Amino acid sequence: MPQSYLLLGQTLAFAADPFHTPIDQAARHLTHGAVLIEGGKVVDHGPADRLRKKHPQAKIRDYGDKLITAGFVDAHVHFPQTAIIASWGKRLIDWLNTYTFPEETRFDDPDYALEIAERFFDLSRANGTTTAASFCTIHPNSVDAFFQTAAKRNQRVAAGKTCMDRNAPDGLRDSAQSAYDDSKALLEKWHEKGRATYAITPRFSPTSTPEQLEALGTLWGENPTCLMQTHLSEQQDEIEWVKSLFPDARDYLDTYERFNLIGERAVFGHAIHLTAREKSRLLEAGSALVHCPTSNTFIGSGLFDMGGLMAAGQRVGLATDIGGGSSFSMLRTMAAAYEIGQLNHTPIHPAQLYWLATIGSARALRLDDKIGNLAIGMEADMIVLDLASTPVIAQRANRATDFWEALFPTIMMGDDRAIDAVWIAGVEQSRS
Ligand code: GUN
Ligand code: ZN
């Protein structure tokens, strides 16, 4: 019999989507809960008393009144931008040219790619993120570095080679053919190996020729279980640029759609300034939209319409967008999503924020049958949150009259200090 562990603490799980089901029915919170882990999976959960009696052989990990939940899922991130997080800049294109592209050029060096991949996983795990979907650089070795590092840590991830064959500096361009060939070789090497998902990754339409987008659409058609990730409608000046580069396109989404780069495994980062046609096509296709709130305020991109898009039934995830995003913390990211919701006059409930950072993102990546919730059969990627991690949070949580009021100060003010423990595939991680 493999060793089983019984984790005791408060627990939070979701029985339904809290955007479409009343919160008290959608969320399951237990003040004295337990989660049984065996063989890397959640095999039981429920009230602590019942599970202790039912599973006397399990090794107990008692977290007191700390909160056990699924680990965070960061649905859109650029691991190669780890070292340039929080770089002062003006607008998206200027920020890309000044900081991002010169940094990404360095990833032709496999040792540097590995060093940053390690640093990325250390930082994201310290913040409670157990799965990330990352862009790499144009260099195949950056993809190897990311997947190798994830495999070593047994982390579930998605990633792909970022393809660009125009409007990028020397040393950071591929071609339509090499993007196809390299992406094909990489997906054959990594897709569905262990806990990895390959994502075919055109950076965004301005940096791909129609020929490259067509080649990647063909590759996706040949490998439909892969994800396809890219950027969509982040800033107004970017949208104008796309119009001038693709004069025949109906809108930004059409620059992907015409090359078959839309579908239920498509993951579009940002998606802020959408037209009615784009929204209806995205909904019909079952594609995912990923909200990157700290990035959207940091780069000044605009206000994602969470209320409207969720009410319409869109599939939405949440992400840090490192390094356009300004924090590795999905707690800080939830806080920024809340603030943007306030500016849109659509307050987002803490249950909805937490759902977005776990199940919402897992759904966006089509991984919600494996990760993102405390449920029987799920992979045991979990975190334990200290809801009193700093004096200011502790004194506010102390006054709470219900669970959501106790959790919300950690969402608004918490960071890596709130992450008390991280479990990945049923193994408790040592603090780094
Ligand atoms: N659009 C194209 N590339 C990027 C990127 O690296 N970051 C952000 N925020 N937007 C992009
Ligand atoms: Zn991005």
Short mmCIF file of C-alpha atoms and ligand atoms in Angstrom, two decimals:
data_model
loop_
_atom_site.label_atom_id
_atom_site.label_comp_id
_atom_site.label_asym_id
_atom_site.label_seq_id
_atom_site.Cartn_x
_atom_site.Cartn_y
_atom_site.Cartn_z
CA MET A 1 0.00 0.00 0.00
CA PRO A 2 1.40 3.41 -0.88
CA GLN A 3 1.65 5.87 1.98
CA SER A 4 -1.47 7.98 2.33
CA TYR A 5 -1.61 11.42 3.92
CA LEU A 6 -4.52 13.02 5.67
CA LEU A 7 -4.29 16.81 5.58
CA LEU A 8 -6.35 18.57 8.23
CA GLY A 9 -7.44 22.20 8.18
CA GLN A 10 -10.13 24.40 6.74
CA THR A 11 -10.93 23.25 3.21
CA LEU A 12 -12.40 25.00 0.18
CA ALA A 13 -13.74 23.12 -2.82
CA PHE A 14 -16.19 24.00 -5.57
CA ALA A 15 -19.25 21.99 -6.54
CA ALA A 16 -20.25 24.45 -9.28
CA ASP A 17 -19.28 27.69 -10.98
CA PRO A 18 -19.97 30.58 -8.55
CA PHE A 19 -20.63 32.96 -11.45
CA HIS A 20 -23.69 30.94 -12.42
CA THR A 21 -24.69 29.21 -9.18
CA PRO A 22 -25.37 30.94 -5.85
CA ILE A 23 -22.15 31.13 -3.83
CA ASP A 24 -23.43 29.02 -0.92
CA GLN A 25 -24.25 26.18 -3.31
CA ALA A 26 -21.20 26.53 -5.55
CA ALA A 27 -18.52 26.67 -2.84
CA ARG A 28 -17.94 24.02 -0.17
CA HIS A 29 -16.09 25.35 2.84
CA LEU A 30 -15.40 23.20 5.90
CA THR A 31 -14.00 24.72 9.09
CA HIS A 32 -12.71 21.29 10.14
CA GLY A 33 -12.03 19.55 6.88
CA ALA A 34 -9.67 16.87 5.62
CA VAL A 35 -8.15 15.76 2.34
CA LEU A 36 -6.81 12.25 1.82
CA ILE A 37 -3.96 11.91 -0.66
CA GLU A 38 -2.67 8.64 -2.03
CA GLY A 39 -0.54 7.87 -5.05
CA GLY A 40 -0.39 11.54 -6.05
CA LYS A 41 -4.17 11.94 -6.15
CA VAL A 42 -6.96 13.18 -3.94
CA VAL A 43 -8.82 10.01 -2.96
CA ASP A 44 -11.20 11.38 -0.35
CA HIS A 45 -12.17 14.65 1.29
CA GLY A 46 -14.77 15.82 3.75
CA PRO A 47 -15.23 16.48 7.48
CA ALA A 48 -12.09 15.78 9.53
CA ASP A 49 -13.83 13.58 12.12
CA ARG A 50 -15.30 11.27 9.52
CA LEU A 51 -12.08 10.97 7.49
CA ARG A 52 -9.91 10.32 10.57
CA LYS A 53 -12.13 7.38 11.54
CA LYS A 54 -12.36 6.08 7.99
CA HIS A 55 -8.62 6.25 7.26
CA PRO A 56 -6.76 5.42 10.49
CA GLN A 57 -3.68 4.26 8.57
CA ALA A 58 -3.05 7.68 6.98
CA LYS A 59 -0.20 9.88 8.12
CA ILE A 60 -1.66 13.06 9.60
CA ARG A 61 -0.54 16.55 8.54
CA ASP A 62 -2.44 18.91 10.79
CA TYR A 63 -2.53 22.48 9.48
CA GLY A 64 -4.74 23.77 12.29
CA ASP A 65 -7.02 26.55 11.06
CA LYS A 66 -5.08 27.16 7.85
CA LEU A 67 -6.92 26.78 4.55
CA ILE A 68 -6.31 23.84 2.18
CA THR A 69 -7.30 24.40 -1.46
CA ALA A 70 -6.25 23.40 -4.95
CA GLY A 71 -3.00 25.05 -6.08
CA PHE A 72 -3.21 28.12 -8.28
CA VAL A 73 -3.21 27.79 -12.06
CA ASP A 74 -1.55 30.64 -13.95
CA ALA A 75 -3.05 30.43 -17.43
CA HIS A 76 -0.78 32.89 -19.28
CA VAL A 77 2.80 33.70 -18.41
CA HIS A 78 6.15 34.33 -20.09
CA PHE A 79 8.82 32.51 -18.09
CA PRO A 80 11.63 34.17 -20.12
CA GLN A 81 10.49 37.55 -18.79
CA THR A 82 11.13 36.61 -15.16
CA ALA A 83 14.27 38.73 -14.92
CA ILE A 84 12.66 41.84 -16.45
CA ILE A 85 9.53 41.96 -14.28
CA ALA A 86 8.65 45.52 -13.23
CA SER A 87 10.49 47.33 -15.99
CA TRP A 88 9.30 50.89 -16.34
CA GLY A 89 7.81 51.60 -19.74
CA LYS A 90 5.20 53.36 -21.77
CA ARG A 91 2.99 51.28 -24.01
CA LEU A 92 2.98 47.61 -25.00
CA ILE A 93 4.99 47.81 -28.20
CA ASP A 94 7.59 50.12 -26.69
CA TRP A 95 7.86 47.84 -23.61
CA LEU A 96 8.31 44.80 -25.86
CA ASN A 97 11.04 46.49 -27.89
CA THR A 98 12.88 48.02 -24.95
CA TYR A 99 12.91 45.16 -22.44
CA THR A 100 11.25 42.01 -23.65
CA PHE A 101 12.89 41.35 -26.98
CA PRO A 102 16.49 42.05 -25.83
CA GLU A 103 15.95 39.72 -22.84
CA GLU A 104 14.39 36.98 -24.96
CA THR A 105 17.39 37.12 -27.31
CA ARG A 106 19.51 35.75 -24.45
CA PHE A 107 17.63 32.45 -24.48
CA ASP A 108 19.67 31.10 -27.35
CA ASP A 109 22.02 30.16 -24.50
CA PRO A 110 20.73 26.86 -23.04
CA ASP A 111 22.40 27.46 -19.67
CA TYR A 112 20.69 30.83 -19.29
CA ALA A 113 17.35 29.30 -20.30
CA LEU A 114 17.75 26.62 -17.61
CA GLU A 115 18.80 29.15 -14.98
CA ILE A 116 15.72 31.29 -15.61
CA ALA A 117 13.42 28.26 -15.81
CA GLU A 118 14.60 27.19 -12.34
CA ARG A 119 14.14 30.71 -11.03
CA PHE A 120 10.67 30.93 -12.55
CA PHE A 121 9.50 27.67 -10.97
CA ASP A 122 11.00 28.60 -7.58
CA LEU A 123 9.19 31.94 -7.58
CA SER A 124 5.88 30.66 -8.85
CA ARG A 125 5.81 27.71 -6.44
CA ALA A 126 6.67 30.00 -3.52
CA ASN A 127 3.53 31.91 -4.51
CA GLY A 128 1.36 28.80 -4.55
CA THR A 129 1.19 28.33 -8.30
CA THR A 130 1.30 24.64 -9.12
CA THR A 131 0.55 24.86 -12.86
CA ALA A 132 1.57 27.51 -15.38
CA ALA A 133 0.94 27.86 -19.11
CA SER A 134 3.98 29.64 -20.46
CA PHE A 135 5.24 31.21 -23.61
CA CYS A 136 8.92 30.38 -24.23
CA THR A 137 11.12 32.16 -26.80
CA ILE A 138 11.76 31.38 -30.45
CA HIS A 139 14.62 29.11 -29.35
CA PRO A 140 13.73 25.41 -29.07
CA ASN A 141 16.15 25.06 -26.16
CA SER A 142 14.01 27.50 -24.15
CA VAL A 143 11.13 25.05 -24.54
CA ASP A 144 13.32 22.14 -23.50
CA ALA A 145 14.51 24.12 -20.46
CA PHE A 146 10.94 24.83 -19.35
CA PHE A 147 9.59 21.30 -19.82
CA GLN A 148 12.72 19.64 -18.36
CA THR A 149 12.58 21.78 -15.26
CA ALA A 150 8.86 21.11 -14.84
CA ALA A 151 9.40 17.36 -15.29
CA LYS A 152 12.13 17.33 -12.67
CA ARG A 153 9.64 18.90 -10.24
CA ASN A 154 6.76 16.72 -11.47
CA GLN A 155 4.71 19.84 -12.24
CA ARG A 156 1.79 19.94 -14.65
CA VAL A 157 2.49 22.62 -17.25
CA ALA A 158 1.65 23.83 -20.71
CA ALA A 159 4.12 25.66 -22.94
CA GLY A 160 5.36 26.13 -26.46
CA LYS A 161 7.93 27.74 -28.68
CA THR A 162 6.97 31.36 -29.31
CA CYS A 163 6.93 31.85 -33.08
CA MET A 164 7.80 35.20 -34.71
CA ASP A 165 8.93 35.77 -38.27
CA ARG A 166 8.51 39.54 -38.58
CA ASN A 167 8.56 42.76 -36.56
CA ALA A 168 11.09 41.35 -34.15
CA PRO A 169 14.83 42.07 -33.94
CA ASP A 170 17.65 40.06 -35.45
CA GLY A 171 18.25 36.91 -33.48
CA LEU A 172 14.58 36.70 -32.54
CA ARG A 173 12.95 35.68 -35.78
CA ASP A 174 12.24 32.27 -37.21
CA SER A 175 10.41 31.54 -40.48
CA ALA A 176 7.11 29.96 -41.41
CA GLN A 177 8.88 26.69 -42.20
CA SER A 178 11.20 26.60 -39.19
CA ALA A 179 8.34 27.55 -36.84
CA TYR A 180 6.37 24.59 -38.21
CA ASP A 181 9.35 22.19 -38.11
CA ASP A 182 10.63 23.21 -34.66
CA SER A 183 7.16 23.28 -33.09
CA LYS A 184 6.41 19.85 -34.57
CA ALA A 185 9.64 18.36 -33.23
CA LEU A 186 9.01 19.92 -29.81
CA LEU A 187 5.42 18.76 -29.54
CA GLU A 188 6.47 15.25 -30.53
CA LYS A 189 9.06 15.39 -27.77
CA TRP A 190 6.92 16.90 -25.00
CA HIS A 191 3.17 16.79 -25.64
CA GLU A 192 1.38 14.55 -23.14
CA LYS A 193 4.70 13.25 -21.83
CA GLY A 194 4.27 13.00 -18.08
CA ARG A 195 2.41 16.11 -16.95
CA ALA A 196 3.18 18.26 -20.00
CA THR A 197 0.85 19.77 -22.58
CA TYR A 198 2.28 21.38 -25.70
CA ALA A 199 0.81 24.70 -26.78
CA ILE A 200 1.36 25.84 -30.36
CA THR A 201 2.34 29.47 -29.80
CA PRO A 202 2.28 32.24 -32.39
CA ARG A 203 3.23 35.26 -30.24
CA PHE A 204 0.57 37.54 -31.75
CA SER A 205 -0.47 38.47 -35.27
CA PRO A 206 1.87 41.47 -35.60
CA THR A 207 4.95 39.24 -35.27
CA SER A 208 3.78 36.48 -37.62
CA THR A 209 3.38 36.64 -41.38
CA PRO A 210 0.20 35.14 -42.83
CA GLU A 211 2.41 32.27 -44.06
CA GLN A 212 3.56 31.52 -40.51
CA LEU A 213 0.03 31.67 -39.10
CA GLU A 214 -1.08 29.34 -41.88
CA ALA A 215 1.74 26.87 -41.12
CA LEU A 216 0.85 26.86 -37.42
CA GLY A 217 -2.85 26.43 -38.19
CA THR A 218 -1.92 23.40 -40.28
CA LEU A 219 0.26 22.00 -37.48
CA TRP A 220 -2.57 22.41 -34.97
CA GLY A 221 -4.97 20.67 -37.36
CA GLU A 222 -2.52 17.76 -37.47
CA ASN A 223 -2.17 17.77 -33.65
CA PRO A 224 -5.57 18.80 -32.33
CA THR A 225 -4.98 17.71 -28.73
CA CYS A 226 -2.36 20.44 -28.35
CA LEU A 227 -3.40 23.82 -27.03
CA MET A 228 -2.93 26.96 -29.12
CA GLN A 229 -2.01 30.08 -27.14
CA THR A 230 -1.53 33.63 -28.29
CA HIS A 231 -2.47 37.26 -27.55
CA LEU A 232 -5.63 39.05 -28.63
CA SER A 233 -6.78 42.69 -28.46
CA GLU A 234 -4.64 43.90 -25.58
CA GLN A 235 -4.18 47.58 -26.53
CA GLN A 236 -5.87 49.97 -28.95
CA ASP A 237 -2.66 50.88 -30.77
CA GLU A 238 -1.86 47.17 -31.16
CA ILE A 239 -5.31 46.66 -32.70
CA GLU A 240 -4.68 49.52 -35.15
CA TRP A 241 -1.35 47.93 -36.06
CA VAL A 242 -3.03 44.59 -36.70
CA LYS A 243 -5.55 46.35 -38.99
CA SER A 244 -2.75 47.84 -41.04
CA LEU A 245 -0.87 44.52 -41.27
CA PHE A 246 -3.97 42.50 -42.19
CA PRO A 247 -6.13 44.94 -44.23
CA ASP A 248 -8.50 42.16 -45.37
CA ALA A 249 -9.25 40.86 -41.87
CA ARG A 250 -12.67 41.58 -40.38
CA ASP A 251 -11.12 42.19 -36.95
CA TYR A 252 -8.18 41.05 -34.80
CA LEU A 253 -9.64 37.61 -34.10
CA ASP A 254 -10.09 37.06 -37.83
CA THR A 255 -6.30 37.22 -38.31
CA TYR A 256 -6.22 33.92 -36.36
CA GLU A 257 -9.56 32.53 -37.48
CA ARG A 258 -8.73 32.67 -41.18
CA PHE A 259 -5.77 30.36 -40.51
CA ASN A 260 -7.80 27.93 -38.36
CA LEU A 261 -6.23 29.24 -35.17
CA ILE A 262 -9.47 29.19 -33.23
CA GLY A 263 -11.18 26.32 -31.47
CA GLU A 264 -11.92 24.84 -28.11
CA ARG A 265 -8.27 24.42 -27.21
CA ALA A 266 -7.38 28.01 -28.12
CA VAL A 267 -6.28 30.24 -25.26
CA PHE A 268 -6.30 33.97 -25.95
CA GLY A 269 -4.43 36.21 -23.53
CA HIS A 270 -5.90 39.62 -22.61
CA ALA A 271 -8.96 39.87 -24.93
CA ILE A 272 -9.89 43.30 -23.60
CA HIS A 273 -11.16 45.31 -26.56
CA LEU A 274 -13.42 42.77 -28.28
CA THR A 275 -16.05 43.49 -30.92
CA ALA A 276 -19.48 41.88 -30.81
CA ARG A 277 -18.49 39.57 -33.67
CA GLU A 278 -15.32 38.49 -31.89
CA LYS A 279 -17.23 37.71 -28.71
CA SER A 280 -19.82 35.64 -30.47
CA ARG A 281 -17.20 33.69 -32.45
CA LEU A 282 -15.15 33.02 -29.29
CA LEU A 283 -18.23 31.76 -27.49
CA GLU A 284 -19.30 29.58 -30.37
CA ALA A 285 -15.79 28.12 -30.72
CA GLY A 286 -15.45 27.46 -26.96
CA SER A 287 -12.09 29.25 -26.88
CA ALA A 288 -10.69 30.56 -23.62
CA LEU A 289 -9.99 34.18 -22.70
CA VAL A 290 -7.36 34.85 -20.07
CA HIS A 291 -7.59 37.91 -17.86
CA CYS A 292 -4.18 39.33 -16.90
CA PRO A 293 -5.15 42.16 -14.55
CA THR A 294 -1.79 43.25 -13.09
CA SER A 295 -0.40 43.40 -16.61
CA ASN A 296 -3.39 45.33 -17.92
CA THR A 297 -2.95 48.05 -15.31
CA PHE A 298 0.86 47.97 -15.46
CA ILE A 299 1.03 48.38 -19.25
CA GLY A 300 -2.12 50.51 -19.29
CA SER A 301 -4.06 48.20 -21.59
CA GLY A 302 -7.64 48.57 -20.40
CA LEU A 303 -10.39 47.02 -18.32
CA PHE A 304 -11.31 43.38 -19.02
CA ASP A 305 -15.08 42.96 -18.93
CA MET A 306 -15.29 40.05 -16.48
CA GLY A 307 -18.95 40.68 -15.62
CA GLY A 308 -20.14 40.82 -19.21
CA LEU A 309 -18.01 37.97 -20.51
CA MET A 310 -18.91 35.60 -17.66
CA ALA A 311 -22.60 36.45 -17.95
CA ALA A 312 -22.38 35.60 -21.65
CA GLY A 313 -20.93 32.18 -20.77
CA GLN A 314 -17.37 32.71 -22.02
CA ARG A 315 -14.62 30.42 -20.76
CA VAL A 316 -12.32 32.66 -18.70
CA GLY A 317 -9.07 32.06 -16.83
CA LEU A 318 -6.79 34.25 -14.74
CA ALA A 319 -3.07 34.86 -15.12
CA THR A 320 -0.08 36.85 -13.97
CA ASP A 321 1.34 37.49 -17.48
CA ILE A 322 4.84 37.76 -16.02
CA GLY A 323 6.71 39.99 -16.94
CA GLY A 324 4.06 42.40 -18.30
CA GLY A 325 2.32 41.45 -15.09
CA SER A 326 3.88 42.89 -11.97
CA SER A 327 3.51 40.01 -9.50
CA PHE A 328 4.07 36.26 -9.32
CA SER A 329 1.28 36.06 -6.78
CA MET A 330 -2.12 34.81 -7.92
CA LEU A 331 -3.45 36.40 -4.71
CA ARG A 332 -2.25 39.80 -5.91
CA THR A 333 -3.65 38.90 -9.34
CA MET A 334 -7.08 38.17 -7.81
CA ALA A 335 -6.88 41.54 -6.01
CA ALA A 336 -6.16 43.30 -9.30
CA ALA A 337 -9.06 41.46 -10.96
CA TYR A 338 -11.28 42.65 -8.12
CA GLU A 339 -10.09 46.24 -8.57
CA ILE A 340 -10.74 46.15 -12.31
CA GLY A 341 -14.17 44.67 -11.57
CA GLN A 342 -14.83 47.64 -9.27
CA LEU A 343 -13.83 50.10 -12.00
CA ASN A 344 -16.30 48.31 -14.29
CA HIS A 345 -19.00 48.46 -11.58
CA THR A 346 -19.16 44.64 -11.47
CA PRO A 347 -17.87 43.53 -8.05
CA ILE A 348 -16.32 40.06 -8.13
CA HIS A 349 -17.03 37.94 -5.04
CA PRO A 350 -14.05 36.27 -3.28
CA ALA A 351 -15.49 32.86 -4.22
CA GLN A 352 -15.51 33.92 -7.88
CA LEU A 353 -11.95 35.25 -7.66
CA TYR A 354 -10.72 32.02 -6.08
CA TRP A 355 -12.62 29.93 -8.62
CA LEU A 356 -11.00 31.90 -11.48
CA ALA A 357 -7.48 31.38 -10.07
CA THR A 358 -7.99 27.61 -9.79
CA ILE A 359 -10.80 25.97 -11.78
CA GLY A 360 -11.35 28.86 -14.18
CA SER A 361 -7.75 28.72 -15.34
CA ALA A 362 -7.74 24.90 -15.40
CA ARG A 363 -10.88 25.04 -17.59
CA ALA A 364 -9.21 27.57 -19.88
CA LEU A 365 -6.39 25.08 -20.39
CA ARG A 366 -8.82 22.13 -20.69
CA LEU A 367 -7.17 20.55 -17.65
CA ASP A 368 -10.10 20.83 -15.23
CA ASP A 369 -10.57 17.04 -15.16
CA LYS A 370 -7.08 16.81 -13.61
CA ILE A 371 -6.31 19.95 -11.61
CA GLY A 372 -7.88 23.07 -10.11
CA ASN A 373 -10.21 21.66 -7.45
CA LEU A 374 -10.30 19.53 -4.33
CA ALA A 375 -12.25 16.59 -5.66
CA ILE A 376 -11.86 12.85 -5.69
CA GLY A 377 -9.63 11.72 -8.55
CA MET A 378 -7.90 15.08 -8.97
CA GLU A 379 -4.14 15.26 -9.02
CA ALA A 380 -2.96 16.31 -5.58
CA ASP A 381 -1.62 19.77 -6.38
CA MET A 382 -2.61 21.73 -3.33
CA ILE A 383 -1.71 24.71 -1.24
CA VAL A 384 -2.20 25.61 2.39
CA LEU A 385 -2.94 29.27 3.05
CA ASP A 386 -2.24 31.11 6.27
CA LEU A 387 -5.15 33.54 6.55
CA ALA A 388 -3.25 35.64 9.10
CA SER A 389 0.14 35.88 7.39
CA THR A 390 0.89 39.51 8.27
CA PRO A 391 -0.22 41.71 11.17
CA VAL A 392 -2.54 43.81 9.03
CA ILE A 393 -4.20 40.76 7.47
CA ALA A 394 -4.44 39.00 10.84
CA GLN A 395 -6.17 41.90 12.58
CA ARG A 396 -8.75 42.20 9.77
CA ALA A 397 -9.35 38.44 9.49
CA ASN A 398 -9.82 38.34 13.24
CA ARG A 399 -12.92 40.53 12.90
CA ALA A 400 -14.46 38.43 10.14
CA THR A 401 -18.00 37.27 10.65
CA ASP A 402 -17.92 34.59 7.96
CA PHE A 403 -15.42 32.60 5.91
CA TRP A 404 -15.39 34.93 2.89
CA GLU A 405 -14.65 37.89 5.10
CA ALA A 406 -11.79 35.92 6.63
CA LEU A 407 -10.39 35.02 3.19
CA PHE A 408 -10.78 38.38 1.47
CA PRO A 409 -7.98 40.24 3.35
CA THR A 410 -5.56 37.54 2.20
CA ILE A 411 -6.80 37.93 -1.38
CA MET A 412 -6.39 41.71 -1.22
CA MET A 413 -3.17 41.96 0.80
CA GLY A 414 -1.58 38.51 0.73
CA ASP A 415 1.54 37.37 -1.09
CA ASP A 416 4.05 34.52 -0.82
CA ARG A 417 4.05 34.89 2.98
CA ALA A 418 0.49 33.53 2.96
CA ILE A 419 1.59 30.27 1.32
CA ASP A 420 2.22 27.93 4.23
CA ALA A 421 2.70 24.70 2.25
CA VAL A 422 2.63 23.48 -1.33
CA TRP A 423 1.87 19.91 -2.40
CA ILE A 424 2.68 18.83 -5.94
CA ALA A 425 1.41 15.47 -7.22
CA GLY A 426 0.93 14.37 -3.63
CA VAL A 427 4.39 15.38 -2.41
CA GLU A 428 4.88 18.16 0.12
CA GLN A 429 7.47 20.59 -1.22
CA SER A 430 10.28 21.81 0.93
CA ARG A 431 10.55 25.55 1.27
CA SER A 432 13.09 27.09 -1.06
N1 GUN B 1 1.85 40.82 -26.82
C1 GUN B 1 2.78 40.19 -27.56
N2 GUN B 1 3.79 39.77 -26.80
C2 GUN B 1 3.49 40.13 -25.54
C3 GUN B 1 4.17 39.97 -24.29
O1 GUN B 1 5.25 39.40 -24.18
N3 GUN B 1 3.54 40.51 -23.22
C4 GUN B 1 2.34 41.14 -23.30
N4 GUN B 1 1.76 41.61 -22.19
N5 GUN B 1 1.70 41.30 -24.46
C5 GUN B 1 2.28 40.81 -25.57
ZN ZN B 2 1.48 37.58 -22.69
#
